[in-house]
């Protein structure tokens, strides 16, 4: 085994241990936390090694990069789009991804719905929330979330499964707690046509705190594959 693969092995062991420790402290023992391998700039052979270790969920940021690598991926893993998605790029990924986590407008939801219908499928989505109100990040404002959820719920070929967020790196506990409160508020209101099964939050620097605050899907790139040169 080469050193790069060995590093992935050790990193994943640490991630799983840390999540288990956090669950033991703050969560019910029967709650499952899914680990997503974020594959931005990672070559397929390293991604497939992670899959061989039990990772069953891959996160893609860029449509073009995903299209260049998807045929080399182990097909046993689901692929989710997690990066900002332009409406004109939906057609390229609609037939091959299991979920789009970055729905932040009715316009995007409607295009996903239109193309999902054309492809004879129901597309699972998460609504992305800009919990910190940062101009540099996509996502709907928290006070506009209900409008987005209600609009998406009316679309027959979309299934809303929960929420996704990237909180600000500073004071992340504050924003993670706000996101948990928002998620639970929507879940408890039980809106028609909306499932609140997934709260996707937490990355390499904050996944343990995210699990503390209710996340059941963490998105980890650098913490799993090591430092990368982003292009």
Tab-separated table of C-alpha atoms in Angstrom:
chain	number	residue	atom	x	y	z
A	1	UNK	CA	0.000	0.000	0.000
A	2	UNK	CA	1.387	3.396	-0.944
A	3	UNK	CA	1.749	6.235	1.542
A	4	UNK	CA	-1.168	8.229	0.138
A	5	UNK	CA	-3.543	5.321	0.651
A	6	UNK	CA	-2.144	4.711	4.124
A	7	UNK	CA	-2.802	8.355	5.002
A	8	UNK	CA	-6.445	7.992	3.920
A	9	UNK	CA	-6.748	4.857	6.083
A	10	UNK	CA	-5.425	6.647	9.156
A	11	UNK	CA	-7.447	9.800	8.541
A	12	UNK	CA	-10.686	7.872	8.185
A	13	UNK	CA	-10.021	5.929	11.375
A	14	UNK	CA	-9.555	9.224	13.220
A	15	UNK	CA	-12.692	10.769	11.702
A	16	UNK	CA	-14.801	7.756	12.634
A	17	UNK	CA	-13.378	7.727	16.161
A	18	UNK	CA	-14.042	11.439	16.655
A	19	UNK	CA	-17.613	11.118	15.394
A	20	UNK	CA	-18.252	8.126	17.652
A	21	UNK	CA	-16.902	10.060	20.644
A	22	UNK	CA	-19.109	13.053	19.847
A	23	UNK	CA	-22.191	10.892	19.389
A	24	UNK	CA	-21.483	9.202	22.720
A	25	UNK	CA	-21.419	12.606	24.436
A	26	UNK	CA	-24.248	14.443	22.730
A	27	UNK	CA	-26.447	12.173	20.625
A	28	UNK	CA	-28.540	9.041	20.786
A	29	UNK	CA	-26.417	5.951	20.196
A	30	UNK	CA	-28.681	4.707	17.411
A	31	UNK	CA	-28.222	7.833	15.274
A	32	UNK	CA	-26.207	7.299	12.124
A	33	UNK	CA	-23.843	10.007	10.892
A	34	UNK	CA	-22.922	9.686	7.224
A	35	UNK	CA	-19.439	10.670	6.138
A	36	UNK	CA	-19.218	12.254	2.713
A	37	UNK	CA	-15.859	12.247	0.936
A	38	UNK	CA	-15.489	15.621	-0.785
A	39	UNK	CA	-13.586	14.888	-3.962
A	40	UNK	CA	-12.557	18.305	-5.273
A	41	UNK	CA	-9.166	17.899	-7.045
A	42	UNK	CA	-8.818	14.327	-5.724
A	43	UNK	CA	-7.845	11.716	-8.357
A	44	UNK	CA	-10.299	8.824	-8.850
A	45	UNK	CA	-7.893	6.188	-7.540
A	46	UNK	CA	-7.777	7.889	-4.140
A	47	UNK	CA	-11.537	8.354	-4.133
A	48	UNK	CA	-12.041	4.673	-4.938
A	49	UNK	CA	-9.684	3.703	-2.131
A	50	UNK	CA	-11.903	5.639	0.293
A	51	UNK	CA	-14.921	3.795	-1.123
A	52	UNK	CA	-13.138	0.485	-0.501
A	53	UNK	CA	-12.905	1.493	3.175
A	54	UNK	CA	-16.667	1.882	3.435
A	55	UNK	CA	-17.265	5.460	2.256
A	56	UNK	CA	-20.511	5.279	0.303
A	57	UNK	CA	-21.089	8.969	-0.399
A	58	UNK	CA	-19.098	11.354	-2.598
A	59	UNK	CA	-19.520	15.124	-2.773
A	60	UNK	CA	-18.783	17.047	-5.965
A	61	UNK	CA	-18.288	20.809	-6.054
A	62	UNK	CA	-17.781	21.426	-9.763
A	63	UNK	CA	-19.842	19.994	-12.578
A	64	UNK	CA	-17.017	20.035	-15.108
A	65	UNK	CA	-14.607	18.222	-12.799
A	66	UNK	CA	-17.258	15.667	-11.894
A	67	UNK	CA	-17.969	14.910	-15.548
A	68	UNK	CA	-14.267	14.341	-16.177
A	69	UNK	CA	-13.989	11.777	-13.364
A	70	UNK	CA	-17.376	10.134	-12.898
A	71	UNK	CA	-16.816	7.175	-15.222
A	72	UNK	CA	-13.753	6.166	-13.182
A	73	UNK	CA	-15.519	6.182	-9.832
A	74	UNK	CA	-16.569	3.010	-8.043
A	75	UNK	CA	-20.271	2.890	-8.881
A	76	UNK	CA	-21.200	1.570	-5.434
A	77	UNK	CA	-20.950	5.085	-3.955
A	78	UNK	CA	-23.663	7.728	-4.269
A	79	UNK	CA	-22.680	11.095	-5.690
A	80	UNK	CA	-24.165	14.367	-4.454
A	81	UNK	CA	-23.642	17.824	-5.918
A	82	UNK	CA	-22.660	20.130	-3.051
A	83	UNK	CA	-21.280	23.184	-4.859
A	84	UNK	CA	-23.213	26.136	-6.230
A	85	UNK	CA	-25.125	24.889	-9.260
A	86	UNK	CA	-26.025	27.106	-12.197
A	87	UNK	CA	-29.305	26.334	-13.920
A	88	UNK	CA	-27.576	25.772	-17.269
A	89	UNK	CA	-25.438	22.992	-15.734
A	90	UNK	CA	-28.305	20.923	-14.333
A	91	UNK	CA	-28.772	19.025	-17.598
A	92	UNK	CA	-25.267	17.569	-17.340
A	93	UNK	CA	-25.724	15.936	-13.945
A	94	UNK	CA	-29.432	15.206	-13.615
A	95	UNK	CA	-29.121	11.623	-14.795
A	96	UNK	CA	-26.157	10.526	-12.716
A	97	UNK	CA	-26.268	12.088	-9.247
A	98	UNK	CA	-28.370	10.894	-6.319
A	99	UNK	CA	-28.919	14.289	-4.716
A	100	UNK	CA	-28.375	18.010	-5.206
A	101	UNK	CA	-27.574	19.600	-1.840
A	102	UNK	CA	-27.250	23.211	-3.001
A	103	UNK	CA	-30.749	24.298	-4.030
A	104	UNK	CA	-30.981	27.967	-3.094
A	105	UNK	CA	-33.659	29.418	-5.375
A	106	UNK	CA	-37.038	28.571	-6.848
A	107	UNK	CA	-35.565	29.121	-10.306
A	108	UNK	CA	-32.989	26.391	-9.751
A	109	UNK	CA	-35.580	24.091	-8.182
A	110	UNK	CA	-37.861	24.547	-11.175
A	111	UNK	CA	-35.095	23.684	-13.635
A	112	UNK	CA	-34.163	20.578	-11.650
A	113	UNK	CA	-37.826	19.605	-11.595
A	114	UNK	CA	-38.225	20.140	-15.347
A	115	UNK	CA	-35.201	18.035	-16.242
A	116	UNK	CA	-35.977	15.354	-13.647
A	117	UNK	CA	-39.428	14.964	-15.233
A	118	UNK	CA	-37.823	14.759	-18.655
A	119	UNK	CA	-35.542	11.988	-17.363
A	120	UNK	CA	-38.360	10.136	-15.615
A	121	UNK	CA	-36.973	10.497	-12.099
A	122	UNK	CA	-37.603	12.146	-8.767
A	123	UNK	CA	-34.550	14.170	-7.716
A	124	UNK	CA	-33.715	14.329	-4.034
A	125	UNK	CA	-32.549	17.784	-2.951
A	126	UNK	CA	-31.509	19.747	0.096
A	127	UNK	CA	-32.204	23.457	0.454
A	128	UNK	CA	-29.014	25.386	1.161
A	129	UNK	CA	-29.218	28.017	3.902
A	130	UNK	CA	-26.742	30.892	4.238
A	131	UNK	CA	-26.975	30.795	8.001
A	132	UNK	CA	-24.310	33.480	8.507
A	133	UNK	CA	-25.615	35.890	5.879
A	134	UNK	CA	-22.226	35.957	4.147
A	135	UNK	CA	-22.097	37.676	0.766
A	136	UNK	CA	-19.373	35.295	-0.435
A	137	UNK	CA	-21.572	32.226	0.035
A	138	UNK	CA	-24.636	30.961	-1.762
A	139	UNK	CA	-27.748	29.814	0.047
A	140	UNK	CA	-31.109	31.269	0.932
A	141	UNK	CA	-31.469	33.602	3.920
A	142	UNK	CA	-33.036	31.884	6.933
A	143	UNK	CA	-36.092	34.156	6.824
A	144	UNK	CA	-36.658	33.222	3.164
A	145	UNK	CA	-36.375	29.466	3.711
A	146	UNK	CA	-40.084	28.781	4.132
A	147	UNK	CA	-40.858	30.453	0.821
A	148	UNK	CA	-38.265	28.263	-0.926
A	149	UNK	CA	-39.516	25.122	0.815
A	150	UNK	CA	-43.119	25.816	-0.083
A	151	UNK	CA	-42.223	26.504	-3.698
A	152	UNK	CA	-40.132	23.346	-3.968
A	153	UNK	CA	-42.854	21.248	-2.327
A	154	UNK	CA	-45.197	22.061	-5.203
A	155	UNK	CA	-42.815	20.565	-7.768
A	156	UNK	CA	-43.720	16.974	-8.574
A	157	UNK	CA	-40.276	15.727	-9.597
A	158	UNK	CA	-38.357	17.090	-6.622
A	159	UNK	CA	-38.226	15.551	-3.149
A	160	UNK	CA	-36.926	17.896	-0.440
A	161	UNK	CA	-35.029	15.780	2.081
A	162	UNK	CA	-33.565	18.402	4.420
A	163	UNK	CA	-31.170	21.314	4.722
A	164	UNK	CA	-27.515	22.068	4.037
A	165	UNK	CA	-25.280	24.882	5.255
A	166	UNK	CA	-21.705	26.148	5.459
A	167	UNK	CA	-21.489	28.265	8.619
A	168	UNK	CA	-18.960	31.073	9.045
A	169	UNK	CA	-15.612	29.766	10.330
A	170	UNK	CA	-15.651	32.155	13.280
A	171	UNK	CA	-18.246	31.671	16.021
A	172	UNK	CA	-19.272	28.487	14.240
A	173	UNK	CA	-20.903	27.085	17.380
A	174	UNK	CA	-23.347	29.997	17.353
A	175	UNK	CA	-24.297	29.403	13.724
A	176	UNK	CA	-24.385	25.625	14.054
A	177	UNK	CA	-26.799	26.012	16.957
A	178	UNK	CA	-28.947	28.421	14.918
A	179	UNK	CA	-29.011	25.969	12.053
A	180	UNK	CA	-30.053	23.137	14.353
A	181	UNK	CA	-32.856	25.314	15.713
A	182	UNK	CA	-34.008	26.200	12.192
A	183	UNK	CA	-33.907	22.565	11.084
A	184	UNK	CA	-35.881	21.384	14.098
A	185	UNK	CA	-38.404	24.181	13.672
A	186	UNK	CA	-39.134	23.108	10.097
A	187	UNK	CA	-39.166	19.439	11.065
A	188	UNK	CA	-41.635	19.984	13.887
A	189	UNK	CA	-43.969	22.002	11.653
A	190	UNK	CA	-44.234	18.986	9.310
A	191	UNK	CA	-44.860	20.938	6.090
A	192	UNK	CA	-46.667	19.022	3.352
A	193	UNK	CA	-44.358	17.526	0.740
A	194	UNK	CA	-41.199	18.225	2.767
A	195	UNK	CA	-39.005	15.701	4.586
A	196	UNK	CA	-36.505	16.916	7.164
A	197	UNK	CA	-34.420	13.752	7.324
A	198	UNK	CA	-30.996	15.230	6.534
A	199	UNK	CA	-29.063	18.076	8.127
A	200	UNK	CA	-25.865	18.387	6.109
A	201	UNK	CA	-23.330	20.542	7.922
A	202	UNK	CA	-19.790	20.215	9.142
A	203	UNK	CA	-16.520	19.987	7.243
A	204	UNK	CA	-12.913	19.175	8.109
A	205	UNK	CA	-12.525	22.024	10.613
A	206	UNK	CA	-15.863	21.726	12.405
A	207	UNK	CA	-17.435	18.312	11.792
A	208	UNK	CA	-17.294	17.262	15.442
A	209	UNK	CA	-19.098	20.435	16.551
A	210	UNK	CA	-21.600	19.990	13.716
A	211	UNK	CA	-22.423	16.491	14.947
A	212	UNK	CA	-22.908	17.945	18.423
A	213	UNK	CA	-25.497	20.313	16.935
A	214	UNK	CA	-27.506	17.723	15.088
A	215	UNK	CA	-25.770	17.159	11.761
A	216	UNK	CA	-26.243	13.666	10.347
A	217	UNK	CA	-24.152	14.190	7.204
A	218	UNK	CA	-20.646	15.663	7.362
A	219	UNK	CA	-18.682	16.672	4.256
A	220	UNK	CA	-14.959	16.035	4.628
A	221	UNK	CA	-12.264	16.596	2.026
A	222	UNK	CA	-8.902	17.731	3.399
A	223	UNK	CA	-9.407	15.840	6.658
A	224	UNK	CA	-9.735	12.614	4.683
A	225	UNK	CA	-7.504	13.041	1.633
A	226	UNK	CA	-4.936	15.502	3.009
A	227	UNK	CA	-4.049	18.981	1.843
A	228	UNK	CA	-4.655	19.648	-1.847
A	229	UNK	CA	-3.729	22.318	-4.341
A	230	UNK	CA	-6.962	23.948	-5.366
A	231	UNK	CA	-7.113	25.281	-8.888
